[in-house]
Short mmCIF file of C-alpha atoms in Angstrom, two decimals:
data_model
loop_
_atom_site.label_atom_id
_atom_site.label_comp_id
_atom_site.label_asym_id
_atom_site.label_seq_id
_atom_site.Cartn_x
_atom_site.Cartn_y
_atom_site.Cartn_z
CA MET A 1 2.52 -12.82 -13.46
CA LYS A 2 3.81 -14.48 -15.74
CA LYS A 3 6.69 -15.65 -13.42
CA GLU A 4 6.60 -15.78 -9.70
CA TRP A 5 8.52 -13.89 -7.30
CA PRO A 6 11.31 -15.36 -5.29
CA ILE A 7 10.71 -15.89 -1.97
CA TRP A 8 12.82 -14.42 1.20
CA GLU A 9 13.69 -15.90 4.44
CA VAL A 10 13.10 -12.32 6.19
CA PHE A 11 15.19 -11.87 10.19
CA ILE A 12 14.96 -9.50 11.85
CA ARG A 13 16.58 -7.83 15.23
CA SER A 14 13.35 -7.04 17.95
CA LYS A 15 15.98 -4.30 20.07
CA ASN A 16 20.43 -3.49 19.52
CA GLY A 17 22.07 -5.95 21.36
CA LEU A 18 20.23 -8.58 20.75
CA GLU A 19 20.42 -11.17 17.86
CA HIS A 20 18.49 -11.20 14.35
CA ARG A 21 15.91 -14.28 13.91
CA HIS A 22 13.70 -15.74 12.01
CA VAL A 23 10.19 -14.81 11.01
CA GLY A 24 8.76 -15.79 7.69
CA SER A 25 8.54 -15.04 4.59
CA LEU A 26 8.04 -13.61 1.49
CA HIS A 27 7.68 -12.46 -2.22
CA ALA A 28 9.57 -10.60 -3.50
CA ALA A 29 10.93 -8.98 -7.05
CA ASP A 30 14.55 -8.16 -5.73
CA GLU A 31 16.78 -7.77 -2.17
CA THR A 32 15.17 -3.75 -2.07
CA MET A 33 11.76 -4.60 -2.51
CA ALA A 34 12.27 -7.77 0.05
CA ILE A 35 13.32 -5.32 2.80
CA GLU A 36 10.02 -2.97 1.89
CA ASN A 37 8.39 -5.86 1.63
CA ALA A 38 9.28 -6.78 4.64
CA ARG A 39 9.15 -3.87 6.94
CA ASP A 40 5.10 -3.36 5.75
CA VAL A 41 4.60 -7.30 6.26
CA TYR A 42 6.96 -8.32 9.41
CA THR A 43 7.75 -5.13 11.18
CA ARG A 44 4.11 -3.21 11.03
CA ARG A 45 3.40 -3.92 15.13
CA GLN A 46 7.00 -2.11 16.61
CA GLU A 47 8.52 -5.74 16.10
CA GLY A 48 11.76 -4.54 15.02
CA VAL A 49 15.07 -1.62 14.99
CA SER A 50 16.85 -3.77 11.87
CA ILE A 51 15.91 -6.62 8.98
CA TRP A 52 18.25 -9.34 7.00
CA VAL A 53 16.41 -10.75 4.30
CA VAL A 54 18.19 -13.19 2.00
CA GLU A 55 17.01 -15.31 -0.79
CA SER A 56 15.80 -18.48 0.15
CA LYS A 57 17.19 -20.89 -2.93
CA HIS A 58 20.52 -19.21 0.27
CA ILE A 59 20.38 -21.02 2.27
CA THR A 60 21.75 -24.43 2.95
CA ALA A 61 19.88 -26.52 5.06
CA SER A 62 19.86 -30.00 5.93
CA ASN A 63 18.81 -32.36 4.87
CA PRO A 64 15.74 -34.72 6.90
CA ASP A 65 16.08 -37.76 5.66
CA ASN A 66 19.62 -38.20 7.39
CA ASN A 67 18.17 -36.87 11.18
CA GLY A 68 19.19 -39.43 12.24
CA GLU A 69 23.00 -39.53 12.04
CA MET A 70 22.37 -36.20 12.04
CA PHE A 71 20.98 -35.39 15.44
CA GLU A 72 20.41 -38.45 17.35
CA PRO A 73 23.58 -39.06 18.49
CA ALA A 74 22.74 -35.98 20.83
CA LYS A 75 20.92 -37.54 22.14
CA ASP A 76 22.18 -39.78 24.89
CA LYS A 77 24.71 -37.16 25.95
CA ALA A 78 23.97 -35.06 29.09
CA TYR A 79 27.40 -34.51 29.84
CA ARG A 80 27.99 -32.32 26.95
CA HIS A 81 25.68 -29.49 28.46
CA PRO A 82 27.69 -27.47 31.51
CA THR A 83 25.85 -28.01 34.46
CA PHE A 84 27.84 -29.84 36.37
CA TYR A 85 29.97 -27.24 37.30
CA ASP A 86 29.67 -25.47 41.09
CA LEU A 87 29.57 -22.15 40.37
CA PRO A 88 31.24 -20.06 42.93
CA VAL A 89 28.46 -17.26 44.62
CA GLU A 90 29.81 -14.61 43.39
CA LEU A 91 28.68 -15.67 39.61
CA LYS A 92 25.20 -14.36 38.90
CA HIS A 93 23.57 -14.28 35.73
CA MET A 94 24.60 -17.36 34.62
CA MET B 1 -16.11 29.12 11.91
CA SER B 2 -12.34 30.05 12.31
CA LYS B 3 -10.03 30.18 9.64
CA LEU B 4 -8.13 27.28 10.67
CA TYR B 5 -10.43 25.00 11.79
CA ASP B 6 -11.25 25.21 7.11
CA TYR B 7 -7.29 24.00 7.05
CA LEU B 8 -7.62 21.40 9.43
CA LEU B 9 -10.63 19.98 6.79
CA LEU B 10 -8.40 20.68 3.97
CA LEU B 11 -4.89 18.64 5.32
CA GLY B 12 -7.51 16.37 6.49
CA ASP B 13 -9.24 15.51 3.92
CA SER B 14 -6.68 14.63 0.90
CA SER B 15 -5.94 12.56 3.13
CA MET B 16 -8.86 10.58 4.50
CA ILE B 17 -9.81 10.14 0.72
CA LEU B 18 -7.12 8.90 -0.12
CA GLY B 19 -6.92 6.62 2.67
CA HIS B 20 -10.51 5.12 1.88
CA ARG B 21 -9.51 4.87 -1.49
CA LEU B 22 -6.23 3.26 -0.46
CA SER B 23 -8.82 0.49 2.48
CA GLU B 24 -10.64 -0.68 -0.71
CA LEU B 25 -7.88 -2.32 -2.33
CA CYS B 26 -7.71 -4.32 0.68
CA GLY B 27 -8.18 -7.93 0.64
CA HIS B 28 -8.01 -6.59 -3.40
CA GLY B 29 -3.72 -6.57 -3.42
CA PRO B 30 -1.86 -7.78 -6.10
CA ASN B 31 -0.06 -10.31 -3.91
CA LEU B 32 -0.12 -10.49 -0.35
CA GLU B 33 3.30 -8.51 0.30
CA THR B 34 1.82 -4.86 -1.38
CA ASP B 35 -1.58 -5.43 -0.31
CA ILE B 36 -0.19 -4.58 3.76
CA ALA B 37 1.73 -2.35 2.06
CA LEU B 38 -1.30 -0.50 0.92
CA THR B 39 -3.31 -1.32 3.35
CA ASN B 40 -0.59 0.43 5.69
CA ILE B 41 -0.37 3.53 3.55
CA SER B 42 -4.44 3.75 4.90
CA LEU B 43 -3.77 2.89 7.95
CA ASP B 44 -1.40 5.81 8.45
CA LEU B 45 -3.74 8.49 6.81
CA PHE B 46 -6.26 7.74 8.93
CA GLY B 47 -4.12 7.83 11.77
CA GLN B 48 -2.96 11.86 9.90
CA VAL B 49 -6.53 12.29 10.27
CA ARG B 50 -7.61 11.20 13.51
CA ASN B 51 -5.39 13.92 14.82
CA TYR B 52 -6.51 16.65 11.75
CA PHE B 53 -9.87 16.01 12.82
CA GLN B 54 -10.12 15.63 16.54
CA TYR B 55 -7.94 19.32 16.37
CA ALA B 56 -11.06 20.73 14.55
CA ALA B 57 -14.72 19.24 16.58
CA GLU B 58 -12.44 20.35 20.00
CA MET B 59 -12.24 24.31 18.46
CA LYS B 60 -15.83 23.33 16.71
CA GLY B 61 -17.21 22.46 20.45
CA GLU B 62 -20.84 21.99 20.58
CA GLU B 63 -21.27 18.30 20.13
CA ALA B 64 -18.60 17.86 16.60
CA THR B 65 -16.98 14.80 16.82
CA GLU B 66 -13.65 13.71 14.59
CA ASP B 67 -16.45 11.42 13.10
CA SER B 68 -19.29 14.03 12.70
CA ILE B 69 -16.40 16.32 10.74
CA ALA B 70 -15.58 12.85 9.54
CA PHE B 71 -18.79 11.07 8.03
CA LEU B 72 -21.53 13.34 8.37
CA ARG B 73 -20.25 16.32 5.64
CA LEU B 74 -22.50 17.10 1.85
CA PRO B 75 -20.16 16.73 -0.81
CA HIS B 76 -19.69 19.92 -1.81
CA GLU B 77 -17.84 20.51 1.73
CA TYR B 78 -15.06 17.71 1.17
CA ARG B 79 -11.76 20.27 0.14
CA ASN B 80 -9.76 16.83 -0.63
CA VAL B 81 -7.89 17.43 -3.76
CA LEU B 82 -9.31 16.29 -6.83
CA LEU B 83 -6.08 13.43 -7.45
CA ALA B 84 -6.59 11.94 -3.51
CA GLU B 85 -10.89 10.73 -5.10
CA GLN B 86 -9.65 8.98 -8.53
CA PRO B 87 -10.57 6.46 -8.88
CA ASN B 88 -8.55 2.88 -8.00
CA THR B 89 -8.49 1.88 -12.16
CA ASP B 90 -5.27 -0.51 -11.72
CA PHE B 91 -1.89 -0.98 -10.11
CA ALA B 92 -0.32 1.59 -12.21
CA TYR B 93 -3.02 3.80 -11.21
CA ILE B 94 -2.15 3.42 -7.98
CA ILE B 95 0.83 3.63 -6.99
CA ALA B 96 1.39 6.82 -9.60
CA ARG B 97 -1.52 8.30 -7.32
CA GLN B 98 0.64 7.95 -4.43
CA PHE B 99 3.21 8.58 -5.51
CA LEU B 100 2.51 12.50 -7.32
CA PHE B 101 0.49 12.51 -4.42
CA ASP B 102 4.10 11.36 -1.90
CA ALA B 103 5.86 14.01 -3.93
CA TYR B 104 3.53 16.51 -2.07
CA HIS B 105 2.93 15.18 0.74
CA LEU B 106 6.28 15.54 2.65
CA PRO B 107 7.53 19.42 1.41
CA LEU B 108 3.41 19.89 2.92
CA MET B 109 4.47 17.82 6.36
CA GLU B 110 8.24 19.60 6.36
CA ALA B 111 6.40 22.84 6.10
CA LEU B 112 3.62 22.59 9.21
CA ILE B 113 6.80 21.14 11.14
CA GLU B 114 7.21 25.15 10.73
CA SER B 115 3.39 26.19 12.09
CA LYS B 116 3.58 28.52 14.44
CA ASP B 117 0.29 26.70 15.51
CA GLU B 118 1.43 24.13 18.16
CA GLN B 119 -0.88 21.67 17.77
CA VAL B 120 -0.20 21.41 13.72
CA ALA B 121 3.13 21.67 13.61
CA ALA B 122 2.76 18.70 16.37
CA ILE B 123 0.27 16.63 13.87
CA ALA B 124 2.90 17.32 11.45
CA HIS B 125 6.02 16.12 13.26
CA LYS B 126 4.42 12.44 14.22
CA SER B 127 3.50 12.08 9.96
CA ILE B 128 6.37 13.43 8.29
CA LYS B 129 7.93 10.31 8.53
CA GLU B 130 5.45 8.03 7.43
CA VAL B 131 4.62 10.24 5.05
CA ARG B 132 8.66 9.88 3.83
CA TYR B 133 8.19 6.55 3.39
CA HIS B 134 4.50 6.59 1.50
CA LEU B 135 7.13 9.22 -0.50
CA ARG B 136 10.02 5.75 -0.99
CA PHE B 137 7.55 3.18 -1.71
CA SER B 138 6.00 4.35 -4.26
CA SER B 139 8.93 6.09 -6.10
CA GLU B 140 10.27 2.81 -6.19
CA TRP B 141 7.88 1.40 -7.85
CA VAL B 142 7.23 4.13 -10.36
CA LYS B 143 10.80 3.33 -11.38
CA ARG B 144 9.57 -0.20 -11.19
CA LEU B 145 6.82 -0.05 -13.45
CA GLY B 146 8.45 2.82 -16.08
CA ASP B 147 11.75 1.35 -16.36
CA GLY B 148 9.91 -2.54 -15.72
CA THR B 149 8.50 -4.63 -18.69
CA GLU B 150 6.95 -3.37 -22.36
CA VAL B 151 3.55 -3.27 -19.93
CA SER B 152 3.96 -2.07 -16.39
CA HIS B 153 6.39 0.29 -19.08
CA GLN B 154 2.81 1.34 -21.02
CA LYS B 155 0.51 1.36 -18.25
CA MET B 156 2.74 3.62 -15.66
CA GLN B 157 2.59 6.85 -18.80
CA GLU B 158 -1.02 5.31 -19.26
CA ALA B 159 -1.48 6.08 -15.92
CA ILE B 160 0.59 9.50 -15.40
CA ASP B 161 -0.63 10.73 -18.11
CA TYR B 162 -3.71 10.90 -17.24
CA LEU B 163 -3.18 11.56 -13.70
CA TRP B 164 -1.31 14.70 -14.56
CA PRO B 165 -3.40 17.41 -14.87
CA TYR B 166 -4.70 16.80 -12.00
CA THR B 167 -2.13 17.83 -10.07
CA LYS B 168 -1.95 21.54 -11.09
CA GLU B 169 -4.15 22.03 -8.76
CA LEU B 170 -1.89 21.28 -5.47
CA PHE B 171 0.33 24.22 -6.17
CA GLU B 172 -3.39 26.47 -6.80
CA GLU B 173 -3.69 28.93 -3.64
CA THR B 174 -7.00 29.26 -2.51
CA PRO B 175 -7.80 32.20 -0.25
CA LEU B 176 -7.65 29.62 2.93
CA GLU B 177 -4.40 28.91 2.09
CA ALA B 178 -2.71 32.15 1.45
CA ALA B 179 -3.91 33.16 4.74
CA MET B 180 -2.98 30.81 6.44
CA LYS B 181 0.23 31.03 4.92
CA THR B 182 0.41 34.68 6.00
CA GLU B 183 -0.97 33.88 9.22
CA GLY B 184 2.77 31.61 9.28
CA ILE B 185 0.20 29.00 10.37
CA GLY B 186 0.08 27.03 6.88
CA ALA B 187 2.10 25.95 4.01
CA ASP B 188 4.27 28.16 1.43
CA LEU B 189 3.34 25.84 -1.49
CA ASN B 190 5.50 27.88 -4.62
CA ALA B 191 8.59 26.64 -2.17
CA LEU B 192 6.11 23.36 -1.69
CA LYS B 193 6.32 23.47 -6.01
CA VAL B 194 10.18 22.81 -5.45
CA LYS B 195 10.99 20.11 -4.06
CA TYR B 196 8.63 18.90 -5.56
CA ASP B 197 9.11 19.13 -9.16
CA ALA B 198 13.06 17.97 -8.47
CA HIS B 199 11.73 15.02 -6.96
CA VAL B 200 9.18 14.10 -9.47
CA GLN B 201 11.20 15.13 -12.92
CA GLY B 202 14.18 13.24 -11.12
CA VAL B 203 12.45 9.60 -10.23
CA LEU B 204 10.52 10.41 -14.05
CA ALA B 205 13.57 10.72 -15.39
CA GLU B 206 15.08 7.66 -13.45
CA ALA B 207 11.36 5.28 -14.37
CA THR B 208 11.91 6.55 -18.33
CA ILE B 209 8.83 7.84 -17.78
CA ASN B 210 7.53 11.54 -19.86
CA ILE B 211 7.02 14.29 -18.72
CA PRO B 212 3.48 15.80 -20.29
CA GLU B 213 2.69 18.89 -21.81
CA THR B 214 -0.78 19.06 -21.79
CA PRO B 215 -1.91 23.01 -20.13
CA PHE B 216 -4.73 22.04 -19.82
CA ALA B 217 -5.31 20.89 -15.79
CA HIS B 218 -8.67 20.43 -12.85
CA SER B 219 -8.88 21.57 -11.03
CA GLY B 220 -12.11 22.52 -8.37
CA GLY B 221 -11.71 19.72 -4.98
CA LYS B 222 -10.16 22.38 -2.28
CA ASN B 223 -13.11 24.39 -3.09
CA GLY B 224 -15.23 21.72 -3.25
CA ILE B 225 -15.91 21.03 -6.60
CA HIS B 226 -15.19 17.32 -7.50
CA THR B 227 -15.23 15.04 -9.54
CA GLU B 228 -18.06 12.28 -9.96
CA HIS B 229 -16.02 10.32 -8.03
CA LEU B 230 -16.34 11.79 -4.77
CA GLY B 231 -20.61 11.32 -5.03
CA PHE B 232 -20.25 7.54 -4.96
CA LEU B 233 -16.64 6.70 -2.69
CA LEU B 234 -18.74 9.11 0.19
CA ALA B 235 -22.39 6.95 -0.67
CA ASP B 236 -19.79 4.60 0.37
CA LEU B 237 -17.84 5.60 3.52
CA GLN B 238 -20.99 6.88 4.60
CA TYR B 239 -23.23 4.70 4.24
CA MET B 240 -23.03 3.10 8.29
CA GLN B 241 -23.26 6.55 9.60
CA ARG B 242 -26.45 7.67 6.92
CA ALA B 243 -28.42 4.59 7.46
CA TYR B 244 -27.74 3.80 11.44
CA PRO B 245 -27.37 7.48 12.63
CA ASN B 246 -25.10 7.51 15.60
CA MET B 247 -24.04 3.54 15.67
CA ALA B 248 -20.99 2.86 16.96
CA TRP B 249 -18.78 -0.14 17.44
#
């Protein structure tokens, strides 16, 4: 093969009602092949009911060099977690 | 043994021999994704074979098991179609062989879900979704290679030209298949051929592959007359059981 196939990111929904989650990546020549390869590589043990694929180059990622200003300021802001409310006892599954 | 027993072996043998051919590729596929895809197909076929042979072993009684049926017969006792035993010459041959077999296998399963034998109908019912995917996979690849680069087109055409003479046998009705059809257990091969032709012609046209015009055809597999390849394949397949009789994992 002169040219490598591009890389695709694979997202699987494990059952209806749940979200698609990233499970890994694979090589494929186009989207049809990417879906088929994802089916064979990632759902052979009943892992899913739906597959999304997206070519990796279409994903914009944050730069790890900027992790300091990106993520550290959130560290000391525990009050942003909604854990300071008293919930009524009737309210379940929160 | 009953005709149904022989028919189960005829059905199971093609899946087993093709499954074995695909299993030879485990770890040798052109890339990781295709390697897994071909091995998955192999495992699907072996699963189907187990169903046929477990049923056959039950019918035979005595000491018969799915394993004794699978491993302890002589080459002329295997009833697989010759197409299934053809070697893994290159990826185009592997795909062409799979495609031609799948295009026959799917209408066969569609016919057998109507079988009067409940067990045969149940096996076909369980297999049909697997086979539908096999056909989708192999058809997609025939189009990709046929309508791909100059080299891939040439290789696909060569593989189709080589394997084409083995396809006529798929629809040649043996006395056994005729009897099974009459009893409402087996499939009507003429009816399968109509679906087969429509699919194969459609995919090959899209793949820009010419349909070979050769009138020559090989046959014999369903009557136990095989190409030289089967002996070598069985030597490999049967080695453990022949060298260590009754060995188990």
